[in-house]
Structures are given as structure tokens and as C-alpha cells.
Tab-separated table of C-alpha atoms and ligand atoms in Angstrom:
chain	number	residue	atom	x	y	z
A	1	UNK	CA	52.228	81.018	147.665
A	2	UNK	CA	55.661	82.361	146.898
A	3	UNK	CA	58.544	79.949	148.097
A	4	UNK	CA	59.818	82.687	150.574
A	5	UNK	CA	56.302	82.990	152.033
A	6	UNK	CA	56.527	79.388	153.026
A	7	UNK	CA	59.452	80.017	155.318
A	8	UNK	CA	58.049	83.260	156.756
A	9	UNK	CA	54.584	81.895	157.326
A	10	UNK	CA	56.000	78.675	158.924
A	11	UNK	CA	58.364	80.669	161.211
A	12	UNK	CA	55.453	82.925	162.170
A	13	UNK	CA	53.131	80.033	162.818
A	14	UNK	CA	55.822	78.287	164.833
A	15	UNK	CA	56.326	81.331	167.018
A	16	UNK	CA	52.578	81.727	167.426
A	17	UNK	CA	52.176	78.138	168.552
A	18	UNK	CA	55.022	78.463	171.112
A	19	UNK	CA	53.538	81.533	172.570
A	20	UNK	CA	50.029	79.831	172.688
A	21	UNK	CA	51.717	76.604	174.249
A	22	UNK	CA	52.043	78.451	177.663
A	23	UNK	CA	48.340	79.357	177.678
A	24	UNK	CA	46.379	76.392	179.014
A	25	UNK	CA	42.766	77.567	178.279
A	26	UNK	CA	41.364	80.317	176.146
A	27	UNK	CA	37.854	81.572	176.718
A	28	UNK	CA	36.303	83.916	174.202
A	29	UNK	CA	33.484	86.310	175.348
A	30	UNK	CA	30.961	86.992	172.600
A	31	UNK	CA	27.727	88.970	172.348
A	32	UNK	CA	25.140	89.293	169.519
A	33	UNK	CA	25.141	93.111	169.786
A	34	UNK	CA	26.884	95.994	171.498
A	35	UNK	CA	25.867	97.545	174.790
A	36	UNK	CA	24.737	94.308	176.534
A	37	UNK	CA	27.712	94.667	178.905
A	38	UNK	CA	29.941	92.080	177.203
A	39	UNK	CA	33.295	93.937	178.114
A	40	UNK	CA	31.974	94.498	181.712
A	41	UNK	CA	31.285	90.832	182.125
A	42	UNK	CA	34.599	89.926	180.433
A	43	UNK	CA	36.579	92.042	182.823
A	44	UNK	CA	34.678	90.813	185.912
A	45	UNK	CA	34.918	87.203	184.848
A	46	UNK	CA	38.636	87.518	184.310
A	47	UNK	CA	39.108	88.996	187.738
A	48	UNK	CA	36.867	86.441	189.360
A	49	UNK	CA	38.959	83.685	187.721
A	50	UNK	CA	42.071	85.309	189.050
A	51	UNK	CA	40.523	85.588	192.475
A	52	UNK	CA	39.746	81.859	192.297
A	53	UNK	CA	43.540	81.376	192.180
A	54	UNK	CA	44.089	81.004	188.422
A	55	UNK	CA	46.796	82.763	186.432
A	56	UNK	CA	44.787	85.003	184.178
A	57	UNK	CA	45.264	87.342	181.264
A	58	UNK	CA	42.664	89.423	179.422
A	59	UNK	CA	43.043	90.341	175.717
A	60	UNK	CA	40.784	92.964	174.137
A	61	UNK	CA	40.670	92.635	170.345
A	62	UNK	CA	38.252	95.482	169.607
A	63	UNK	CA	39.678	97.698	166.928
A	64	UNK	CA	36.972	100.329	167.137
A	65	UNK	CA	35.883	100.601	170.672
A	66	UNK	CA	38.381	98.895	173.062
A	67	UNK	CA	37.071	99.373	176.595
A	68	UNK	CA	39.339	96.989	178.638
A	69	UNK	CA	42.003	99.745	179.395
A	70	UNK	CA	39.334	102.005	180.719
A	71	UNK	CA	37.702	99.314	182.766
A	72	UNK	CA	40.990	98.560	184.573
A	73	UNK	CA	42.122	102.164	184.821
A	74	UNK	CA	45.059	101.605	182.464
A	75	UNK	CA	44.224	104.147	179.715
A	76	UNK	CA	47.209	105.933	178.391
A	77	UNK	CA	49.671	103.605	179.965
A	78	UNK	CA	52.740	102.621	177.826
A	79	UNK	CA	53.231	99.041	176.818
A	80	UNK	CA	57.024	98.142	177.243
A	81	UNK	CA	59.025	95.555	175.127
A	82	UNK	CA	61.241	93.082	176.890
A	83	UNK	CA	64.597	91.609	176.058
A	84	UNK	CA	62.947	88.907	173.994
A	85	UNK	CA	61.367	91.717	171.903
A	86	UNK	CA	57.991	90.734	173.173
A	87	UNK	CA	55.278	93.071	174.453
A	88	UNK	CA	54.808	93.036	178.169
A	89	UNK	CA	51.137	92.915	179.367
A	90	UNK	CA	50.219	95.533	182.011
A	91	UNK	CA	49.309	94.192	185.384
A	92	UNK	CA	46.078	94.966	187.263
A	93	UNK	CA	46.297	94.816	191.084
A	94	UNK	CA	49.168	92.315	190.813
A	95	UNK	CA	46.656	89.503	189.872
A	96	UNK	CA	45.728	89.997	186.203
A	97	UNK	CA	47.646	90.605	183.093
A	98	UNK	CA	46.051	92.927	180.564
A	99	UNK	CA	46.615	93.523	176.893
A	100	UNK	CA	44.363	95.582	174.530
A	101	UNK	CA	44.593	96.800	171.008
A	102	UNK	CA	43.498	100.137	172.687
A	103	UNK	CA	46.890	100.312	174.416
A	104	UNK	CA	48.750	99.928	171.181
A	105	UNK	CA	46.551	102.004	168.838
A	106	UNK	CA	46.346	105.087	171.090
A	107	UNK	CA	45.877	108.106	168.879
A	108	UNK	CA	46.108	106.092	165.656
A	109	UNK	CA	42.758	104.508	165.473
A	110	UNK	CA	40.770	107.283	163.753
A	111	UNK	CA	43.282	107.455	160.889
A	112	UNK	CA	43.054	103.695	160.007
A	113	UNK	CA	40.328	101.774	158.258
A	114	UNK	CA	40.845	98.194	159.212
A	115	UNK	CA	39.840	95.747	156.679
A	116	UNK	CA	39.292	91.969	157.316
A	117	UNK	CA	42.773	90.580	156.338
A	118	UNK	CA	44.465	93.495	158.265
A	119	UNK	CA	42.554	92.676	161.363
A	120	UNK	CA	43.507	89.094	161.006
A	121	UNK	CA	47.216	89.991	160.485
A	122	UNK	CA	47.246	92.430	163.466
A	123	UNK	CA	45.559	89.930	165.804
A	124	UNK	CA	47.918	87.242	164.817
A	125	UNK	CA	50.854	89.571	165.540
A	126	UNK	CA	49.400	90.627	168.811
A	127	UNK	CA	48.902	86.823	169.877
A	128	UNK	CA	52.480	86.051	168.763
A	129	UNK	CA	54.108	89.145	170.217
A	130	UNK	CA	52.689	89.306	173.757
A	131	UNK	CA	54.806	87.585	176.491
A	132	UNK	CA	52.058	86.404	178.797
A	133	UNK	CA	54.317	83.900	180.576
A	134	UNK	CA	52.450	80.799	181.875
A	135	UNK	CA	48.712	81.447	182.028
A	136	UNK	CA	45.870	79.131	183.169
A	137	UNK	CA	43.360	81.377	181.379
A	138	UNK	CA	43.283	83.786	178.599
A	139	UNK	CA	40.014	85.622	178.409
A	140	UNK	CA	39.470	87.268	175.037
A	141	UNK	CA	37.020	90.277	174.771
A	142	UNK	CA	35.777	90.248	171.279
A	143	UNK	CA	33.831	93.044	169.651
A	144	UNK	CA	30.061	92.352	169.342
A	145	UNK	CA	28.659	90.278	166.428
A	146	UNK	CA	30.242	87.514	164.386
A	147	UNK	CA	32.794	89.524	162.387
A	148	UNK	CA	36.492	89.274	161.532
A	149	UNK	CA	37.738	89.531	165.069
A	150	UNK	CA	36.030	86.504	166.638
A	151	UNK	CA	36.585	84.570	163.382
A	152	UNK	CA	40.373	85.344	163.434
A	153	UNK	CA	40.721	84.248	167.075
A	154	UNK	CA	38.990	80.961	166.387
A	155	UNK	CA	41.112	80.274	163.250
A	156	UNK	CA	44.419	81.272	164.976
A	157	UNK	CA	43.942	79.554	168.486
A	158	UNK	CA	43.327	75.940	167.598
A	159	UNK	CA	42.198	74.616	170.941
A	160	UNK	CA	40.025	77.255	172.428
A	161	UNK	CA	38.201	76.009	175.491
A	162	UNK	CA	34.993	77.722	174.425
A	163	UNK	CA	32.793	80.723	174.286
A	164	UNK	CA	30.867	82.614	176.938
A	165	UNK	CA	27.855	84.359	175.302
A	166	UNK	CA	26.498	87.498	176.859
A	167	UNK	CA	22.918	88.675	176.316
A	168	UNK	CA	20.418	90.983	178.011
A	169	UNK	CA	16.895	89.572	178.515
A	170	UNK	CA	15.014	91.531	175.843
A	171	UNK	CA	13.834	89.626	172.706
A	172	UNK	CA	15.902	91.878	170.450
A	173	UNK	CA	18.986	91.028	172.063
A	174	UNK	CA	18.115	87.336	172.244
A	175	UNK	CA	17.556	87.084	168.554
A	176	UNK	CA	21.081	88.403	168.050
A	177	UNK	CA	22.527	85.806	170.503
A	178	UNK	CA	21.094	82.980	168.452
A	179	UNK	CA	23.323	84.181	165.668
A	180	UNK	CA	26.261	84.087	168.038
A	181	UNK	CA	25.411	80.632	169.030
A	182	UNK	CA	25.096	79.429	165.389
A	183	UNK	CA	28.502	81.003	164.676
A	184	UNK	CA	29.888	78.850	167.485
A	185	UNK	CA	28.309	75.867	166.059
A	186	UNK	CA	29.508	76.530	162.489
A	187	UNK	CA	33.085	76.876	163.732
A	188	UNK	CA	32.782	73.867	166.074
A	189	UNK	CA	33.663	76.275	169.007
A	190	UNK	CA	32.194	74.787	172.294
A	191	UNK	CA	29.830	77.069	174.021
A	192	UNK	CA	30.789	77.174	177.830
A	193	UNK	CA	27.438	78.968	178.550
A	194	UNK	CA	25.205	81.925	178.428
A	195	UNK	CA	25.171	84.812	180.870
A	196	UNK	CA	22.144	87.074	181.238
A	197	UNK	CA	23.293	90.644	182.082
A	198	UNK	CA	21.054	93.408	183.210
A	199	UNK	CA	18.694	90.856	184.511
A	200	UNK	CA	16.246	92.769	186.683
A	201	UNK	CA	16.983	95.655	189.021
A	202	UNK	CA	17.554	94.974	192.683
A	203	UNK	CA	16.296	98.029	194.617
A	204	UNK	CA	19.057	99.203	196.938
A	205	UNK	CA	16.475	100.208	199.602
A	206	UNK	CA	14.183	97.226	199.885
A	207	UNK	CA	16.272	94.582	198.129
A	208	UNK	CA	13.259	93.767	195.874
A	209	UNK	CA	13.869	92.779	192.216
A	210	UNK	CA	12.139	94.549	189.299
A	211	UNK	CA	12.317	92.964	185.938
A	212	UNK	CA	13.120	96.223	184.165
A	213	UNK	CA	14.127	94.449	180.838
A	214	UNK	CA	12.355	91.272	181.884
A	215	UNK	CA	14.377	88.350	183.130
A	216	UNK	CA	14.833	84.727	182.398
A	217	UNK	CA	15.039	85.071	178.559
A	218	UNK	CA	18.731	84.092	178.502
A	219	UNK	CA	18.064	80.968	180.480
A	220	UNK	CA	15.087	79.980	178.279
A	221	UNK	CA	17.187	80.570	175.098
A	222	UNK	CA	20.167	78.538	176.406
A	223	UNK	CA	17.840	75.520	177.029
A	224	UNK	CA	16.195	75.943	173.710
A	225	UNK	CA	19.525	75.971	171.925
A	226	UNK	CA	20.887	73.146	174.063
A	227	UNK	CA	23.796	75.075	175.752
A	228	UNK	CA	24.424	75.612	179.446
A	229	UNK	CA	23.334	78.735	181.393
A	230	UNK	CA	25.904	80.130	183.567
A	231	UNK	CA	24.013	82.778	185.486
A	232	UNK	CA	22.515	86.256	185.871
A	233	UNK	CA	23.956	89.629	186.619
A	234	UNK	CA	21.237	92.209	187.662
A	235	UNK	CA	21.337	95.940	186.742
A	236	UNK	CA	23.645	97.484	189.425
A	237	UNK	CA	24.271	101.158	189.544
A	238	UNK	CA	27.581	100.272	191.370
A	239	UNK	CA	28.729	98.277	188.225
A	240	UNK	CA	28.568	101.548	186.205
A	241	UNK	CA	30.375	103.533	189.051
A	242	UNK	CA	33.086	100.835	189.404
A	243	UNK	CA	33.609	100.595	185.679
A	244	UNK	CA	33.860	104.318	185.298
A	245	UNK	CA	36.421	104.531	188.174
A	246	UNK	CA	38.684	101.946	186.472
A	247	UNK	CA	38.256	99.367	189.370
A	248	UNK	CA	36.084	96.366	188.191
A	249	UNK	CA	32.981	95.763	190.276
A	250	UNK	CA	34.120	92.344	191.753
A	251	UNK	CA	37.337	94.013	193.094
A	252	UNK	CA	35.547	96.706	194.866
A	253	UNK	CA	32.347	94.928	195.992
A	254	UNK	CA	33.701	91.387	196.637
A	255	UNK	CA	31.144	90.590	199.276
A	256	UNK	CA	27.956	91.705	197.397
A	257	UNK	CA	25.461	89.244	195.997
A	258	UNK	CA	26.426	90.083	192.420
A	259	UNK	CA	29.966	89.392	193.167
A	260	UNK	CA	28.819	85.948	194.476
A	261	UNK	CA	26.932	85.486	191.133
A	262	UNK	CA	30.213	85.942	189.404
A	263	UNK	CA	31.854	83.514	191.713
A	264	UNK	CA	29.191	80.988	190.989
A	265	UNK	CA	29.374	81.434	187.249
A	266	UNK	CA	33.239	81.073	187.359
A	267	UNK	CA	32.790	77.972	189.379
A	268	UNK	CA	30.522	76.494	186.646
A	269	UNK	CA	33.072	77.580	184.004
A	270	UNK	CA	36.008	75.990	185.895
A	271	UNK	CA	33.996	72.755	186.480
A	272	UNK	CA	33.307	72.552	182.680
A	273	UNK	CA	36.628	73.538	181.237
A	274	UNK	CA	38.910	71.782	183.701
A	275	UNK	CA	36.944	68.485	183.904
A	276	UNK	CA	39.009	67.288	180.939
A	277	UNK	CA	42.427	68.382	182.455
A	278	UNK	CA	43.057	65.118	184.336
A	279	UNK	CA	42.664	63.234	181.125
A	280	UNK	CA	45.000	65.586	179.273
A	281	UNK	CA	47.563	65.545	182.181
A	282	UNK	CA	49.526	62.762	180.319
A	283	UNK	CA	49.478	64.786	177.178
A	284	UNK	CA	50.787	67.845	179.050
A	285	UNK	CA	53.696	65.767	180.432
A	286	UNK	CA	54.781	64.972	176.999
A	287	UNK	CA	54.243	68.630	176.001
A	288	UNK	CA	56.648	69.512	178.882
A	289	UNK	CA	59.289	67.199	177.429
A	290	UNK	CA	58.953	69.090	174.158
A	291	UNK	CA	59.032	72.525	175.746
A	292	UNK	CA	62.732	72.956	176.595
A	293	UNK	CA	63.590	73.037	173.009
A	294	UNK	CA	65.507	76.172	172.082
A	295	UNK	CA	63.270	78.760	170.175
A	296	UNK	CA	66.333	79.447	168.027
A	297	UNK	CA	66.134	76.104	166.344
A	298	UNK	CA	63.600	73.791	164.873
A	299	UNK	CA	63.423	70.288	163.380
A	300	UNK	CA	62.455	69.375	159.804
A	301	UNK	CA	61.618	65.762	158.763
A	302	UNK	CA	61.813	64.489	155.191
A	303	UNK	CA	60.538	61.032	154.182
A	304	UNK	CA	63.187	59.294	151.980
A	305	UNK	CA	63.985	56.458	149.693
A	306	UNK	CA	67.780	55.975	149.115
A	307	UNK	CA	68.307	59.595	150.438
A	308	UNK	CA	65.815	61.086	147.959
A	309	UNK	CA	62.542	62.621	149.008
A	310	UNK	CA	60.003	59.752	148.904
A	311	UNK	CA	56.950	60.852	146.980
A	312	UNK	CA	54.664	58.696	149.137
A	313	UNK	CA	55.564	59.362	152.719
A	314	UNK	CA	53.613	56.280	153.986
A	315	UNK	CA	55.859	53.830	152.147
A	316	UNK	CA	59.195	55.601	152.674
A	317	UNK	CA	62.282	53.670	153.869
A	318	UNK	CA	63.665	56.157	156.271
A	319	UNK	CA	63.083	59.617	157.784
A	320	UNK	CA	65.863	62.170	157.629
A	321	UNK	CA	65.578	64.746	160.566
A	322	UNK	CA	67.355	68.037	160.121
A	323	UNK	CA	68.045	70.204	163.132
A	324	UNK	CA	68.037	73.741	161.720
A	325	UNK	CA	69.482	77.044	163.189
A	326	UNK	CA	66.609	79.428	162.705
A	327	UNK	CA	68.766	82.654	162.605
A	328	UNK	CA	71.436	81.324	160.419
A	329	UNK	CA	69.015	79.374	158.374
A	330	UNK	CA	71.423	76.446	158.036
A	331	UNK	CA	71.437	72.702	158.964
A	332	UNK	CA	73.134	72.007	162.334
A	333	UNK	CA	72.770	68.193	162.485
A	334	UNK	CA	71.133	65.403	160.609
A	335	UNK	CA	69.666	62.075	161.845
A	336	UNK	CA	68.368	59.131	159.844
A	337	UNK	CA	65.627	57.103	161.481
A	338	UNK	CA	63.660	54.100	160.484
A	339	UNK	CA	59.882	54.698	161.039
A	340	UNK	CA	57.530	52.284	162.625
A	341	UNK	CA	55.316	50.303	160.152
A	342	UNK	CA	52.726	52.366	158.384
A	343	UNK	CA	49.331	52.573	159.820
A	344	UNK	CA	47.011	55.507	159.998
A	345	UNK	CA	47.980	58.011	162.717
A	346	UNK	CA	51.276	56.180	163.616
A	347	UNK	CA	53.810	58.449	161.729
A	348	UNK	CA	52.373	61.784	162.889
A	349	UNK	CA	52.576	60.706	166.582
A	350	UNK	CA	56.050	59.079	166.058
A	351	UNK	CA	57.404	62.267	164.414
A	352	UNK	CA	55.818	64.447	167.070
A	353	UNK	CA	57.696	62.179	169.650
A	354	UNK	CA	60.882	62.795	167.809
A	355	UNK	CA	60.114	66.626	168.334
A	356	UNK	CA	59.752	67.423	164.665
A	357	UNK	CA	58.190	70.818	163.840
A	358	UNK	CA	57.780	70.614	160.076
A	359	UNK	CA	57.464	67.858	157.498
A	360	UNK	CA	58.378	68.312	153.854
A	361	UNK	CA	56.469	65.793	151.854
A	362	UNK	CA	55.640	64.952	148.182
A	363	UNK	CA	52.201	63.448	148.106
A	364	UNK	CA	49.929	63.066	151.023
A	365	UNK	CA	46.256	62.441	151.348
A	366	UNK	CA	43.861	64.983	152.961
A	367	UNK	CA	43.020	62.732	155.963
A	368	UNK	CA	46.790	62.203	156.718
A	369	UNK	CA	47.477	65.966	156.488
A	370	UNK	CA	44.792	66.574	159.134
A	371	UNK	CA	46.513	63.862	161.401
A	372	UNK	CA	49.729	65.678	161.159
A	373	UNK	CA	48.202	69.003	162.046
A	374	UNK	CA	46.437	67.500	165.054
A	375	UNK	CA	49.725	66.347	166.335
A	376	UNK	CA	51.025	69.893	166.171
A	377	UNK	CA	53.156	69.378	163.070
A	378	UNK	CA	53.487	71.823	160.237
A	379	UNK	CA	53.324	70.398	156.644
A	380	UNK	CA	54.472	71.384	153.229
A	381	UNK	CA	53.219	69.004	150.598
A	382	UNK	CA	53.741	68.822	146.871
A	383	UNK	CA	57.568	69.084	147.341
A	384	UNK	CA	59.209	67.726	144.206
A	385	UNK	CA	61.736	64.872	144.286
A	386	UNK	CA	65.493	65.063	144.597
A	387	UNK	CA	67.875	64.922	147.614
A	388	UNK	CA	66.192	65.440	150.950
A	389	UNK	CA	68.941	67.756	152.084
A	390	UNK	CA	68.656	69.908	149.100
A	391	UNK	CA	64.867	70.285	149.738
A	392	UNK	CA	65.623	71.519	153.236
A	393	UNK	CA	68.340	73.975	152.046
A	394	UNK	CA	65.946	75.360	149.392
A	395	UNK	CA	63.309	75.741	151.970
A	396	UNK	CA	65.836	77.696	154.265
A	397	UNK	CA	66.854	79.828	151.280
A	398	UNK	CA	63.237	80.516	150.353
A	399	UNK	CA	63.693	78.617	147.075
A	400	UNK	CA	61.534	75.495	147.686
A	401	UNK	CA	59.284	74.924	144.819
A	402	UNK	CA	56.046	72.999	145.368
A	403	UNK	CA	53.949	71.442	142.788
A	404	UNK	CA	50.821	69.202	142.752
A	405	UNK	CA	50.047	66.938	145.683
A	406	UNK	CA	50.203	63.684	143.835
A	407	UNK	CA	48.409	61.683	146.413
A	408	UNK	CA	44.677	62.117	146.269
A	409	UNK	CA	43.554	59.689	148.942
B	501	LIG	P1	29.467	95.984	175.562
B	501	LIG	O1	30.842	95.534	175.797
B	501	LIG	O2	28.421	94.917	175.372
B	501	LIG	O3	29.373	97.011	174.463
B	501	LIG	P2	29.853	97.391	178.144
B	501	LIG	O4	30.465	96.428	178.904
B	501	LIG	O5	30.731	98.534	177.500
B	501	LIG	O6	28.980	96.781	176.853
B	501	LIG	O7	28.582	98.072	178.866
B	501	LIG	C1	27.819	99.103	178.408
B	501	LIG	C2	27.447	99.909	179.510
B	501	LIG	O8	26.456	99.186	180.487
B	501	LIG	C3	28.564	100.469	180.420
B	501	LIG	O9	28.310	101.697	180.873
B	501	LIG	C4	28.453	99.522	181.562
B	501	LIG	O10	28.955	100.189	182.740
B	501	LIG	C5	26.944	99.299	181.716
B	501	LIG	N1	26.635	97.881	182.360
B	501	LIG	C6	27.029	96.751	181.939
B	501	LIG	N2	26.519	95.761	182.801
B	501	LIG	C7	25.815	96.451	183.637
B	501	LIG	C8	24.938	96.028	184.817
B	501	LIG	N3	24.807	94.728	185.024
B	501	LIG	N4	24.328	96.981	185.505
B	501	LIG	C9	24.476	98.253	185.162
B	501	LIG	N5	25.152	98.740	184.152
B	501	LIG	C10	25.903	97.827	183.405
């Protein structure tokens, strides 16, 4: 990595993390193949979550066939930028915030061939640049399959609550869903549950259900794969009409049995996702203390020995903390602190309590690096010795040279 890339990528990551800080839960909607009704389910789930009193946003990251703008009747609408130079999501019925690549790529999609890294870059920028405000849930509608888009989302949003996997009851669709579930397993992405869409047809005249594409396959598969089953949505002609009119089904037919199914699925989702919230309430409080920090500044910590960067951070004498002006790229204030005695996990937590954003270190073992990242701290390792202040200035000027990480523990 070039030295300047260190600074740019750190500032980018910091901005991304700050945007994501105001989103409490992210739910990704996946499907093994196209046409199973994934976007329809994502739109109705998001709206049902909003109707259940949560602050919700829906993000559509489909480069090739974004359908969320159409489902909410927002096609062709302009996305504005606010005074923070962030994109303002569109609002649906005053209850749901909507952002889609389709709103940003209008008229440009056919000329562009999106390759993997470009997609990742565009998704990162989108995540960073949308001003969602405070959200309880962000529902992400990802293209079918296990390609670059869901992978990017999982890599960029560190604490995703989980995935909802949509299938239809036919064997062909079920075998694709197995792949989606394995994808989640590989990426350690929790599965909130499986939804079986187009599960039987309820006759509008007699109310009898006919299993046009069979039913029950999704539930059997979920239990086979050891994941929860959230529920079924039958084939409903009104779903097609509602979607085509730009008013999602649960909004128009709130009293129907199928809308109740959505309500029940959302209740299961909330139960599963929010059951851990009480435990993390104390963590949230400390996050709140951290939040008021000005976006214009950040804090860099350097382990030192007699004012020089200590090559082994665990045995350093002091930590020098540099408050930095992000725009001017200069040091505003310096503090020197004695760290608590070295024990695994103590220093990352202590530095996080000191509201440090980035640590410049010489050598550091892989396990320790993981602990720092788990505490929300960015790290640059392999910084060569010399004055701590000089290392920070070099970093800000884009001249920081890094070499081998001398600690191999
Ligand atoms: P995907 O996102 O999986 O490609 P879509 O959500 O775009 O699928 O749905 C594909 C088509 O199926 C759309 O025309 C949609 O209105 C229709 N559809 C989805 N779910 C149902 C359902 N339960 N009953 C009837 N039609 C449905």
C-alpha cells in the first residue's frame, strides 16, 4: 500500500464506521436465484418493520436490475445532497427511508460493465455517503446468488444482524438456497431465517389453498440446515398489482391474511434480533459517550518508550495520544498517558475508552490486532521507530513508511 493510501483508506473507513454507528441492526435479504420474489419480500418486510414502530431504511444494491424504486413508486425521482454533502434517502409514506443504486445510476447502467472491485468501491461509497440519520433497521436488498454484492456488504458492515433467505418451494430453487446458506456459514453471517414465497395459491373465491409449486419445502430445508423458518407467503395476484402500482402489498392490504403473515415473520425477526439488545445496552451507553466527538477530528495513539515509538506495544512505557484536525491534517493537542498493566485485551479496551480512533504500532501479534479491531480501533502496524510525533506527522502528510511487522506472536 502506498503511504498516502494509508491516510485515505483510514479516513474512508472512519467515515464509513461513523455512518454505520447510527444504524443499530442490518438485515440482508438473499436468495439463491432470481425471480423468487426476494425484492418483493424485502420491500414488504421493511415496511412491516416500520409499521411495527421501528425506524427503517431499505438499501437496494442491485447494479443490474434494481427494483426497489419501482416497488415504492419512486422511479425517476432525484436524490438530493444535504449540507453535509451526504445523499438524502427518499421517503416512502413518511415511514420508510429508501436508497437504491437504481436512483443513482439512472440512464447510466447500460454503458457500464461493473467488475467486482468497482462494485465493492461503489457499495462502500454508497454506505458511507447516505445520511440515514438514526435507524433501528437497515434492510439490504441484495441481487440473487452469492456474488460480489452480498460479499461486499458482509465485508463492509462488520456487525450485520443476519440474513433472511427467500426461496420458493420448488426443488430447483431449494438447491440454490442451500448455496446461500453455505455462503452465510462461510462468512459467519448469522441466518435469521428462511421465508418460503409463492407457497400455494389461495383461491380468492373459496379461500382454499392449492399447492401450485408445492409447499413446505422451505420449512423442511430450514430444519435440515439447522436454521429457523420465519414463515410463508402465498401466491397472491394482489402482490403483483400492488408492486406494479408502486405501493407495496402490506401498505395497501394491511388487514389481509398475507399481511398478517408478514407481521408474524417480523415478530419472529424482532424477537431474534432484539433479544441481545438488553445485553448490549451497556455497550451502547459507552458508544453514546463516544458519539459526540467532532467528525472533523480524530485521535491517534502511539505506544512510546522515552518519546520514541516502542516497537512492542505491549511493553511500552507510555501512550502518546494526538488529537488531529482532519481537514488541516495537523496535530491540535497531545496527551501522554500511562497504560494499565499489559494483559490480553486490556489495552484495546483502555484505548477505546480514551476515544482513540487509530493506533500506529511497530510490531504486534495477529491475535492482538484482532482485539484492537473488535474494539473499533483502526491499526497500522510495521511503523518504523523514531519520534512518535514524527510518525503522526508523516501519517498526516501521507509519508508514513511501514515495514515488516516484527512481532510474530
Ligand atoms: P426477485 O427479487 O427474486 O428477482 P421479484 O421480487 O422481482 O423477484 O418478484 C418477481 C415477480 O414475482 C414480480 O412480478 C412480483 O410481483 C412477483 N411476486 C413476488 N412474490 C409474489 C407472490 N407471493 N405472489 C405473486 N406474485 C409474486
